[in-house]
Every structure is written in C-alpha cells, then in structure tokens.
Short mmCIF file of C-alpha atoms and ligand atoms in Angstrom, two decimals:
data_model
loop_
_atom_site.label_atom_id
_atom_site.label_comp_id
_atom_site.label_asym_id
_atom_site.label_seq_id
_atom_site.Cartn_x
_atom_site.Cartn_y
_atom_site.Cartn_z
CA UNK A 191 23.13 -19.57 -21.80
CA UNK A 192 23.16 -18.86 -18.24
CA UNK A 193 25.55 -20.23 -15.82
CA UNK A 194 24.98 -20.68 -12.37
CA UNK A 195 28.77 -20.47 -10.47
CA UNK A 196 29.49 -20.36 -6.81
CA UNK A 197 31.06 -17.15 -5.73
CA UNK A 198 34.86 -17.56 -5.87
CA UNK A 199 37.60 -15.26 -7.51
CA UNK A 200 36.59 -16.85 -10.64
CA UNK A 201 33.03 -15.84 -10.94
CA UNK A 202 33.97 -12.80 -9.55
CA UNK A 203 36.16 -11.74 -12.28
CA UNK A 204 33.04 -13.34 -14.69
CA UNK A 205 30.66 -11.03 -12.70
CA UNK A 206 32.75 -7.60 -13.06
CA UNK A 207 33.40 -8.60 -17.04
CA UNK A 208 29.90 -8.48 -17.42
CA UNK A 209 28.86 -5.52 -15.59
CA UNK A 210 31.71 -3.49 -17.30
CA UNK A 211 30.82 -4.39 -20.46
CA UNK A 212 27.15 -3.14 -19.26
CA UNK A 213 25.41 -6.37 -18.82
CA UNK A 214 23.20 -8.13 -16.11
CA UNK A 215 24.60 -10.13 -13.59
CA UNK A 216 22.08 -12.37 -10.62
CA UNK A 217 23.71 -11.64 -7.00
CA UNK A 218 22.03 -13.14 -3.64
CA UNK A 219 21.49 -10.89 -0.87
CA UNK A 220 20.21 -11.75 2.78
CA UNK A 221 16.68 -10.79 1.17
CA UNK A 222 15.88 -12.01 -1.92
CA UNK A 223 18.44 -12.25 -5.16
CA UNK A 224 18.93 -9.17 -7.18
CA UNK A 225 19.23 -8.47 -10.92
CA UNK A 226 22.34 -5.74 -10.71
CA UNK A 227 23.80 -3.35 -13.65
CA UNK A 228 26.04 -0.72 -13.19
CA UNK A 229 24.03 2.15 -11.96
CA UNK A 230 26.09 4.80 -13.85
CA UNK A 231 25.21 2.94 -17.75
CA UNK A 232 22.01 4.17 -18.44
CA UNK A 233 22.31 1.07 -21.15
CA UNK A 234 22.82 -1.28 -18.59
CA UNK A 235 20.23 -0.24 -16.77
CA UNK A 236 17.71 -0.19 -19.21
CA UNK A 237 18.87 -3.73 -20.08
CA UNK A 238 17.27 -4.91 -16.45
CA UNK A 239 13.68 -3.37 -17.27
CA UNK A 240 13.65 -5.08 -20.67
CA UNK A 241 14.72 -8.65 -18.97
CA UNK A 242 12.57 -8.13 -16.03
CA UNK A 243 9.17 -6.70 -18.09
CA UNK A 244 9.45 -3.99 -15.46
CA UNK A 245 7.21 -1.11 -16.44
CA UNK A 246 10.07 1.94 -16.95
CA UNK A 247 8.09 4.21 -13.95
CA UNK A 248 8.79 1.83 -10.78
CA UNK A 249 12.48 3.20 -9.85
CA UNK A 250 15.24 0.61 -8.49
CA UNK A 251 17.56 0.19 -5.40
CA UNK A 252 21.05 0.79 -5.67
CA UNK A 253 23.34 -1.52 -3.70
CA UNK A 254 26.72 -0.55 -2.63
CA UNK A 255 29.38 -2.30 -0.52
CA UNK A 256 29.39 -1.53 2.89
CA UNK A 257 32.67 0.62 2.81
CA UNK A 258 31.39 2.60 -0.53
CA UNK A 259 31.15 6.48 0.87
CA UNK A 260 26.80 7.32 -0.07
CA UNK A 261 28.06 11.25 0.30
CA UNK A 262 29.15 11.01 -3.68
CA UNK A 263 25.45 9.73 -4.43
CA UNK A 264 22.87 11.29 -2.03
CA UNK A 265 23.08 14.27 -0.06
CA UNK A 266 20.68 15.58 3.01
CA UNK A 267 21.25 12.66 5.18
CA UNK A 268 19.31 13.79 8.58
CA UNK A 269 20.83 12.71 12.09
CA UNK A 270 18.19 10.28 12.34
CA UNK A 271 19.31 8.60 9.15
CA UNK A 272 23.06 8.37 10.65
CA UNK A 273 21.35 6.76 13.59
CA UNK A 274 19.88 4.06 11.70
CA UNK A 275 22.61 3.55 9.08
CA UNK A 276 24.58 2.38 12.52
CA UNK A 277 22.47 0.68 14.14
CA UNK A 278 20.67 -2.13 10.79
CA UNK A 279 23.25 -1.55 8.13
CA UNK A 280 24.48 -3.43 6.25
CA UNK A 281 21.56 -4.83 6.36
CA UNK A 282 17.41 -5.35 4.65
CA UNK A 283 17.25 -1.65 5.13
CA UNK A 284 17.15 0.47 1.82
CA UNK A 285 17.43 4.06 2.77
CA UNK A 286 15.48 7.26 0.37
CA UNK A 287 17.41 10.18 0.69
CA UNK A 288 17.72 13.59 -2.07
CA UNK A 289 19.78 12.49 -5.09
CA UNK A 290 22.98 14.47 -6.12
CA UNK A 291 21.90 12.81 -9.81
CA UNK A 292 25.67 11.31 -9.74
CA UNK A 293 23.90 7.40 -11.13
CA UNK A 294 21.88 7.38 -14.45
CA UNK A 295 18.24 9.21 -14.27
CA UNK A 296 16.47 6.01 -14.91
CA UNK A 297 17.59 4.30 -12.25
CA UNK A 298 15.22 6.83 -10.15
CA UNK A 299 12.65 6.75 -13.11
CA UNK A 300 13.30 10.56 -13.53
CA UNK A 301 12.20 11.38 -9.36
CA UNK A 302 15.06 13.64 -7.61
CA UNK A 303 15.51 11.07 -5.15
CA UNK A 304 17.82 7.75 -4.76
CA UNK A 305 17.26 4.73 -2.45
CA UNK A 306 20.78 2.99 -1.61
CA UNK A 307 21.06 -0.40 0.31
CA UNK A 308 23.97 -1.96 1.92
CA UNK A 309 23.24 -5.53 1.93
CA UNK A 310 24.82 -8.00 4.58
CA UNK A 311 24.88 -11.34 2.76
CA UNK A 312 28.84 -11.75 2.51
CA UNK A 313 28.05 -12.89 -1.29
CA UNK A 314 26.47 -9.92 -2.13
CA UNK A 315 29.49 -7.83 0.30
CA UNK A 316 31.90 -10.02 -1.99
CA UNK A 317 30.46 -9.06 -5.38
CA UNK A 318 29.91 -5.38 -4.09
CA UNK A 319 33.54 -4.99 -3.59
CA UNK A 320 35.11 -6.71 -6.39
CA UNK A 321 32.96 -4.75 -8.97
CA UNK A 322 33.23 -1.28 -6.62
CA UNK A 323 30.65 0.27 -8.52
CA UNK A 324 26.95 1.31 -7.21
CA UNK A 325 24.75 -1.44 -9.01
CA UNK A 326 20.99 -0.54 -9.57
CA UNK A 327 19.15 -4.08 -8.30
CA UNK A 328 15.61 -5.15 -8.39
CA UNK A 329 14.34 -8.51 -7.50
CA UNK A 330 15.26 -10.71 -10.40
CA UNK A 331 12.27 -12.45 -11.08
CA UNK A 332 10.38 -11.48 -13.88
CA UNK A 333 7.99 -8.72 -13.16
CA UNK A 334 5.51 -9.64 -10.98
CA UNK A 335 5.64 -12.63 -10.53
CA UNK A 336 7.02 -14.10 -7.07
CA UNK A 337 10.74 -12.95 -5.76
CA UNK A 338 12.94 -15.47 -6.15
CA UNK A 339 14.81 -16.75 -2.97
CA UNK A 340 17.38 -19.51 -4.43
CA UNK A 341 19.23 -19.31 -7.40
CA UNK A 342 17.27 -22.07 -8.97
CA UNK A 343 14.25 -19.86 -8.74
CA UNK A 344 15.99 -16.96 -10.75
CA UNK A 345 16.95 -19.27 -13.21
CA UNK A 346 13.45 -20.48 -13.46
CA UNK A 347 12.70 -16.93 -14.12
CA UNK A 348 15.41 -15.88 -16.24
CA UNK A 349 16.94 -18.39 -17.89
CA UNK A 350 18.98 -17.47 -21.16
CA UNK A 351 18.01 -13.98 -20.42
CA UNK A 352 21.31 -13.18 -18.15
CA UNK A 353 24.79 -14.72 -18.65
CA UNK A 354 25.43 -15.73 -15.08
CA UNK A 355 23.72 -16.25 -11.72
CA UNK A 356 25.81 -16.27 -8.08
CA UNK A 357 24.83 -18.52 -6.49
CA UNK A 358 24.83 -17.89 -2.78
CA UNK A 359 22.29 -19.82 -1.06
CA UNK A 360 18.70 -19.60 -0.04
CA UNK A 361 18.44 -16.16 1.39
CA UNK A 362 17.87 -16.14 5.21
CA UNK A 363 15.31 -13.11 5.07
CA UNK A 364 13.56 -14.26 2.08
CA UNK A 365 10.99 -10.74 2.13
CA UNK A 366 12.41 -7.30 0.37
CA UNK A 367 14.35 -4.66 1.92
CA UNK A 368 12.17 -2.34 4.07
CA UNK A 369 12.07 0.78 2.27
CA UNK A 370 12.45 4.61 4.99
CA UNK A 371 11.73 7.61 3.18
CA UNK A 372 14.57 9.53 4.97
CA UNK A 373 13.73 12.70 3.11
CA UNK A 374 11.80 14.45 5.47
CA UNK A 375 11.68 15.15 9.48
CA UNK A 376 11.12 11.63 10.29
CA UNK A 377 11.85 8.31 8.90
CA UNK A 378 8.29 6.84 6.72
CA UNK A 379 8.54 3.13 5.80
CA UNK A 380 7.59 3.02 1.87
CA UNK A 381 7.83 -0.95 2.22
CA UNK A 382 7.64 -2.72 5.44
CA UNK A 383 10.10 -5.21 5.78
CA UNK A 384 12.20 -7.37 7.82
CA UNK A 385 13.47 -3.99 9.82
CA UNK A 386 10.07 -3.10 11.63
CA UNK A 387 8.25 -0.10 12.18
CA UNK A 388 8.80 -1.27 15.99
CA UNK A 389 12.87 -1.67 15.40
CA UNK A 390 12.89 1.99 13.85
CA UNK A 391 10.89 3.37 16.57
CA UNK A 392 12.74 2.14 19.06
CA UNK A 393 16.09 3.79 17.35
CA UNK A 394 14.85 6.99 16.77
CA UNK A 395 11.23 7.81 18.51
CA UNK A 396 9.29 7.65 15.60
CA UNK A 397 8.73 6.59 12.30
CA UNK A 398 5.49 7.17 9.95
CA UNK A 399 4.55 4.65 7.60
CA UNK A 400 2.55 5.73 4.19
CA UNK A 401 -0.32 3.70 3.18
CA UNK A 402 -0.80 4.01 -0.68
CA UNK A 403 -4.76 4.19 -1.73
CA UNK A 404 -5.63 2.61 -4.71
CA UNK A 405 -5.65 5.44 -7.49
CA UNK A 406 -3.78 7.66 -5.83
CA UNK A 407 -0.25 8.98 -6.27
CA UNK A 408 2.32 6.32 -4.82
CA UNK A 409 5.13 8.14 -2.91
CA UNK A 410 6.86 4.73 -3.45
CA UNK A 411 6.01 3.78 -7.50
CA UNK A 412 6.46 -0.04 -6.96
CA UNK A 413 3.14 -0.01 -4.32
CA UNK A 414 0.76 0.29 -6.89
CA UNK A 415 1.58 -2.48 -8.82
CA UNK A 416 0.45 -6.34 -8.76
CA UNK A 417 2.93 -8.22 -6.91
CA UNK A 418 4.49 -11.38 -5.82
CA UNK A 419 2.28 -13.45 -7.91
CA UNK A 420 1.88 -17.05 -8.54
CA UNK A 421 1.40 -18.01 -11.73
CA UNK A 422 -2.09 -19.83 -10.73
CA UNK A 423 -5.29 -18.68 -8.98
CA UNK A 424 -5.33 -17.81 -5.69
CA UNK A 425 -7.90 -16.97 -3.20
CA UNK A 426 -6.92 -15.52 0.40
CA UNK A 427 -8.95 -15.82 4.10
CA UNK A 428 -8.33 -13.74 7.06
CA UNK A 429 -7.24 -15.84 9.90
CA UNK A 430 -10.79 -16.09 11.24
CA UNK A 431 -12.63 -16.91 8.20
CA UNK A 432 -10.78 -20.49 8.23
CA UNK A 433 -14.49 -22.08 7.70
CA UNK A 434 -14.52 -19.98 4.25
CA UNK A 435 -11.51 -21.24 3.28
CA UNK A 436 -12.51 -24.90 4.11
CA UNK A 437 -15.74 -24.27 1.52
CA UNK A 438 -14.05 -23.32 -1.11
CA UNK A 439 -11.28 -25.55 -0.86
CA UNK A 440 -14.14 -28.16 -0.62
CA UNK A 441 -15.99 -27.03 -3.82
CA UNK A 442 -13.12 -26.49 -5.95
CA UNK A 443 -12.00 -30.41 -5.23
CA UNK A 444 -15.11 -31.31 -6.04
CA UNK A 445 -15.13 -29.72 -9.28
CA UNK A 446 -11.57 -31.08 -9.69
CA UNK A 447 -9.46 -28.34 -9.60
CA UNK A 448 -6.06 -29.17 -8.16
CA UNK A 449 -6.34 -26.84 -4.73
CA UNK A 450 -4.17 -26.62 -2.04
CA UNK A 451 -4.48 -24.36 1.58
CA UNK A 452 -1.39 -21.96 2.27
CA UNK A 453 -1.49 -21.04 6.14
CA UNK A 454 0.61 -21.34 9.37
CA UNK A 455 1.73 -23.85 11.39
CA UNK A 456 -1.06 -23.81 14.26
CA UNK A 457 -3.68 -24.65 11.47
CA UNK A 458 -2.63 -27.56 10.19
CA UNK A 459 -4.58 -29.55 12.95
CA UNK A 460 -7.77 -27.92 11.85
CA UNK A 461 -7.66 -28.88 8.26
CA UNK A 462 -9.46 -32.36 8.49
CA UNK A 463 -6.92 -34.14 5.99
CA UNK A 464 -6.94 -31.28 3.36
CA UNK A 465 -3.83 -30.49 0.84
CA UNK A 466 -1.80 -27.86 2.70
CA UNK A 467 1.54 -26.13 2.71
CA UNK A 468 2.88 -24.84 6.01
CA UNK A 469 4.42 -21.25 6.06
CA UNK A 470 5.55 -22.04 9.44
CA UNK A 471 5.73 -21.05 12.54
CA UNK A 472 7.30 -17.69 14.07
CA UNK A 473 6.98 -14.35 12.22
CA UNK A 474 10.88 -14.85 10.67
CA UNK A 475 10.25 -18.08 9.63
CA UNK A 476 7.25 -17.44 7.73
CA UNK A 477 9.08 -14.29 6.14
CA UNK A 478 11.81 -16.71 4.99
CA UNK A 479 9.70 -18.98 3.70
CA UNK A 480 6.90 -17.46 1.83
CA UNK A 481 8.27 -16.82 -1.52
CA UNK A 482 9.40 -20.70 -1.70
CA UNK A 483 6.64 -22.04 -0.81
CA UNK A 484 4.47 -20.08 -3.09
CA UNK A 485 6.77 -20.81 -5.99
CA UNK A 486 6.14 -24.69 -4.72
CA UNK A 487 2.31 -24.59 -4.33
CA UNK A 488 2.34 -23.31 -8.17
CA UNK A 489 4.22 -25.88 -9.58
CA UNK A 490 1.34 -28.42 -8.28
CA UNK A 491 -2.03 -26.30 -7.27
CA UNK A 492 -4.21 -24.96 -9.66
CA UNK A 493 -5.75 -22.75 -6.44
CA UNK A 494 -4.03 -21.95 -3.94
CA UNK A 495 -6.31 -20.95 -1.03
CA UNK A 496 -3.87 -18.47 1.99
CA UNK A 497 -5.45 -18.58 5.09
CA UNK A 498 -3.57 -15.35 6.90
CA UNK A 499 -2.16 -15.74 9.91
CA UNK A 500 -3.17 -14.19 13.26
CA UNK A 501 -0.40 -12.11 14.50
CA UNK A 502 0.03 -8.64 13.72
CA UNK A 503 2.86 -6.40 13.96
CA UNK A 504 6.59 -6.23 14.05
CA UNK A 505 7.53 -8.65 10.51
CA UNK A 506 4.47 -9.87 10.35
CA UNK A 507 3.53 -6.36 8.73
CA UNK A 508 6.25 -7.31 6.27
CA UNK A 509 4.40 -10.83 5.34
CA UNK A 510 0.88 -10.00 5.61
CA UNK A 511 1.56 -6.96 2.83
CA UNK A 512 3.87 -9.71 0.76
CA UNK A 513 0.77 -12.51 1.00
CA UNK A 514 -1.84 -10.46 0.57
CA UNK A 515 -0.13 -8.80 -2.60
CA UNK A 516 0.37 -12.17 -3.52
CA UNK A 517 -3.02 -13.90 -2.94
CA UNK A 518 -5.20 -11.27 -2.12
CA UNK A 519 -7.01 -10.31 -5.79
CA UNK A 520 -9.51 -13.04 -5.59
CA UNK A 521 -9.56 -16.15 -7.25
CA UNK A 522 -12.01 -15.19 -10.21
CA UNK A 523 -9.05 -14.03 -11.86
O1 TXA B 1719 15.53 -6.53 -0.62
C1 TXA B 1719 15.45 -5.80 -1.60
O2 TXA B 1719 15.19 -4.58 -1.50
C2 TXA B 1719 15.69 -6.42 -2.98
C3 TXA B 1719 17.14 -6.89 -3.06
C4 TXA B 1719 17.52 -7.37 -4.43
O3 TXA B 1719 17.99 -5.87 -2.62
N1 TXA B 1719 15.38 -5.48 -4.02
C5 TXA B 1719 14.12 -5.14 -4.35
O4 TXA B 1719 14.02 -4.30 -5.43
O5 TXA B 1719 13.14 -5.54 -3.76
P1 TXA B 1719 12.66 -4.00 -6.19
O6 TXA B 1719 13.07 -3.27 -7.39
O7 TXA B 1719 11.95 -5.27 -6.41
O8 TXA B 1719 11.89 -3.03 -5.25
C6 TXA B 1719 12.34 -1.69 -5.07
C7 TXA B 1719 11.31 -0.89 -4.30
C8 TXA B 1719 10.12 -0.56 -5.17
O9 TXA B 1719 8.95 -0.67 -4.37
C9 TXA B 1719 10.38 0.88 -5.59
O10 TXA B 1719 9.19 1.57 -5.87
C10 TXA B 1719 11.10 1.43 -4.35
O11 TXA B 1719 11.92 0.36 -3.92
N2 TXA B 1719 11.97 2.57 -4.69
C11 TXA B 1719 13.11 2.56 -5.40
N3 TXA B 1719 13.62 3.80 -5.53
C12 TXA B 1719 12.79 4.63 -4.88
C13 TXA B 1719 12.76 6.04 -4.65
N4 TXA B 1719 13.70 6.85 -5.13
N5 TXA B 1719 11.72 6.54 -3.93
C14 TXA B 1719 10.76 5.73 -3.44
N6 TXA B 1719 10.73 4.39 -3.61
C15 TXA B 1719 11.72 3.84 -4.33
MG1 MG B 1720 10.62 -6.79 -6.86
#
C-alpha cells in the first residue's frame, strides 16, 4: 500500500524508517517529485531502477540538505562553481563535479563523476535534514513516461510500488533541475532548466551548453533516451506551422480519433472552436505547467497535437527541450 501523508514529524520519522531500512520514499521538490534512497545502500538504490523501469546506465542526482558539507562527496569544485553554488542554491540547479566515490557506484552508473542538488522546496529541506543522509533521486514517475508534478501524479505512477509519498504540493517549477557539468574550465549545461544559460552567464561570463547527436556518446546518459511521454500519440508543430496542426487535428476528428491541440495562450483565438489545452502564458508559467497538463490531455485525447510556442531563450530552452522530448517523435507511433 502506499500512503500519501503531509510532511509533519510524523511522516518524517515514517520517511527516515524507510530509507534506513533501505527502501524508497516519494519527496516533492520545487521541480518535480523525486523517488529518494539512501545513496550509500547500493540495495536501496538499485531498488529505485527496478520501481522506476530505469535502464541501469542513466546515472541519478543526489540531493542533500542545504547545510550537508559536498567536500565529503565530490572534490575539484572550480571558483566558478563556488560562484554559482551562492548565487541559485538551494535551488533547480544540480551541479557535476569529480566524485571522491564516497556514495554507492551505481548511483553514477559506474562514471567517476557525481551530480549533487540542493533543492529549495522547504518539504524536500525538511525531509533532507531529518534523514541527514545524501539520497540518490530521480523523477518518480515510471520511466519515461511524464514527470510527475503533484503527489497524485506519483501515485498514479507508482502506486503499491513505494510505501509512502510526501506530499508537498504542486511543485512551483514543475521542469527538472538544470544540469552544469562543472568538471571542466567552464560551466556546460547537460540539461537546460529553470536556471538559464542566460542566468549562468551572467554569474560567471560563460557557460557552454552540449548538444547530444543522436548516436553519439551522451556526456549526460539520460539525453539519449525517450522522455516525458504521454501515454497516447502525439504529434508536434513549430509555432509557424499552426495551419499543419489545424489539418491534422481536422482529419484525425474526422476519422474519430479523440484529438486535442496543446499550445500557448496567444493561440487560443486562432483555433476556430477546436479542443485545446492552454500551456499558458509567460515562459515560467508554461514550465510549471507542462507536465500537468500533458498528464491531463492523456487521460482524455487519443492525439495530442503541441503547437510550440514562439519564444526562444532563457526557460523557454528548458520547455521547448521538455515538449519536444515529449511530443516531438511523430504521431505514427
Ligand atoms: O529536478 C530534478 O533534477 C529532479 C528532482 C527530483 O530533483 N530529478 C531528476 O532526476 O530529474 P532524473 O534522474 O530524472 O534526471 C537526472 C539527470 C539525467 O539526465 C542524468 O543523465 C543526469 O541527470 N546525470 C546524473 N548524474 C550525472 C553525472 N554524473 N554526469 C552527467 N549527467 C548526470
Ligand atoms: Mg526523470
């Protein structure tokens, strides 16, 4: 059975029983909600690929509370690293550095490196601190399908798979941790994120960002996988093929298929009375959105057809690489 419990001294003492005892416990961050074991049980955290169907060569995040000294995991941390720990942690900021190989090997799935992220949801601070233990944490959805946002969505995902679920809310960011390769001269995003390219930049004059080609060797394993999915079909439009989208949408209704048009808020008025579901408006608001509302289109839509939105840049990087991961295989499949 899995329980879903507020966080209070109670579930606290719940959540440490578990994780000592090497189980899986659901925690919400300002991101998405993780599914954390104790990253020094190489049981434990063996246990999360098994419930997630994770395949055992896409390495995980460890989380640690915000006073937790990193020095005893990682070592090498560069000034610009220091810089940036200041200024966006804790915060959606998971940080690469050299491992000192402290944690279990398969948390890093065997690579001599360790990403750590301080998290600033006071939930997650809260669970951090009682347990005071690094916990390895991926999204806790099942693998691939869409992160889950609400504690309702993990249990949709994991129901009578983990023994409890914090609940602490629907998460503000709602898109994963950016993830900075801070292993060489200058920061490279891995994962863009709701701490830009622009933000990091502006910190410490410059910042590289690695684009993973299909086939090729991912510097970040978890690139190369199918993402973010919803359990329908979906089809996805760049934001000026909106007469594309319209088509199909129109064909696929005609043929009966249950379809409905993801896009932004300035659309809407251009849809002519179609099915929609509005991501929003601003860049944050779509971020925070996305994974609920694609968990909400596939409850009802047999199609879902994502019209992307125009803006570039800044956290729309973040969303564009979430929707497109999400929507962007074609809807033969
Ligand atoms: O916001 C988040 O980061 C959420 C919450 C729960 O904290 N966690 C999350 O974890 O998104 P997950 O497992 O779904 O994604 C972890 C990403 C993957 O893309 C993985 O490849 C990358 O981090 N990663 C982990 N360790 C790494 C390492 N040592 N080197 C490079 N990439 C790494
Ligand atoms: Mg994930």
């Amino acid at each position: 059975m899995t329980e879903i419990l507020e966080i209070d001294e109670n579930s606290l003492a719940f959540a440490k029983r578990i994780i000592k005892e090497g189980g899986a416990v659901a925690f919400p961050t300002e991101t998405v909600y993780g599914l954390g074991a104790n990253a020094f049980d190489t049981a434990a955290v063996n246990g999360i690929y098994k419930i997630k169907g994770r395949p055992s060569d896409n390495p995980l995040i460890v989380h640690v509370h915000k006073d937790y000294d990193i020095g005893g995991l990682v070592r090498d941390i560069p000034q610009y690293a220091e810089k940036l720990k200041e200024e966006f942690l804790p915060g959606p900021l998971t940080m690469v550095f050299k491992s000192r190989g402290a944690v279990s090997p398969v948390v890093s799935c065997g690579l001599d490196t360790l990403a750590v992220r301080v998290p600033s949801h006071s939930g997650a601070q809260k669970f951090l601190k009682y347990v005071d233990l690094p916990i390895a944490a991926p999204s806790a959805n099942i693998s691939k399908h869409v992160s889950p946002t609400s504690a309702q969505h993990v249990l949709a995902d994991l129901e009578g798979k983990i023994p409890l679920i914090l609940d602490g809310g629907r998460c503000s960011g709602g898109i994963e941790s950016t993830v900075l390769d801070c292993t060489g001269e200058i920061p490279v995003i891995l994962r863009s994120g709701l701490v830009t390219r622009e933000m990091i930049e502006k910190t410490v004059g410059a910042c590289g960002e690695y684009a993973y080609k299909e086939g090729g060797v991912a510097r970040s394993p978890g690139m190369k996988y199918k993402h973010y999915s919803p359990s329908c079909r979906t089809a996805m439009f760049g934001w000026n093929e909106l007469q594309k989208a319209l088509e199909l949408y129109d064909e696929e209704t005609a043929k009966g298929v249950k379809t409905l048009i993801l896009c932004e808020e300035s659309v809407i008025s251009l849809l002519g009375g179609r099915k929609y579901v509005s991501l929003g408006k601003t860049p944050e608001e779509m971020a925070s959105r996305l994974y609920a509302k694609l968990r909400e289109c596939e409850k009802t839509a047999e199609l879902i057809v994502a019209v992307a939105p125009e803006e570039r840049g800044g956290v729309m990087a973040g969303v564009m690489n979430r929707l497109s991961k999400a929507c962007g295989n074609g809807y033969e499949r």
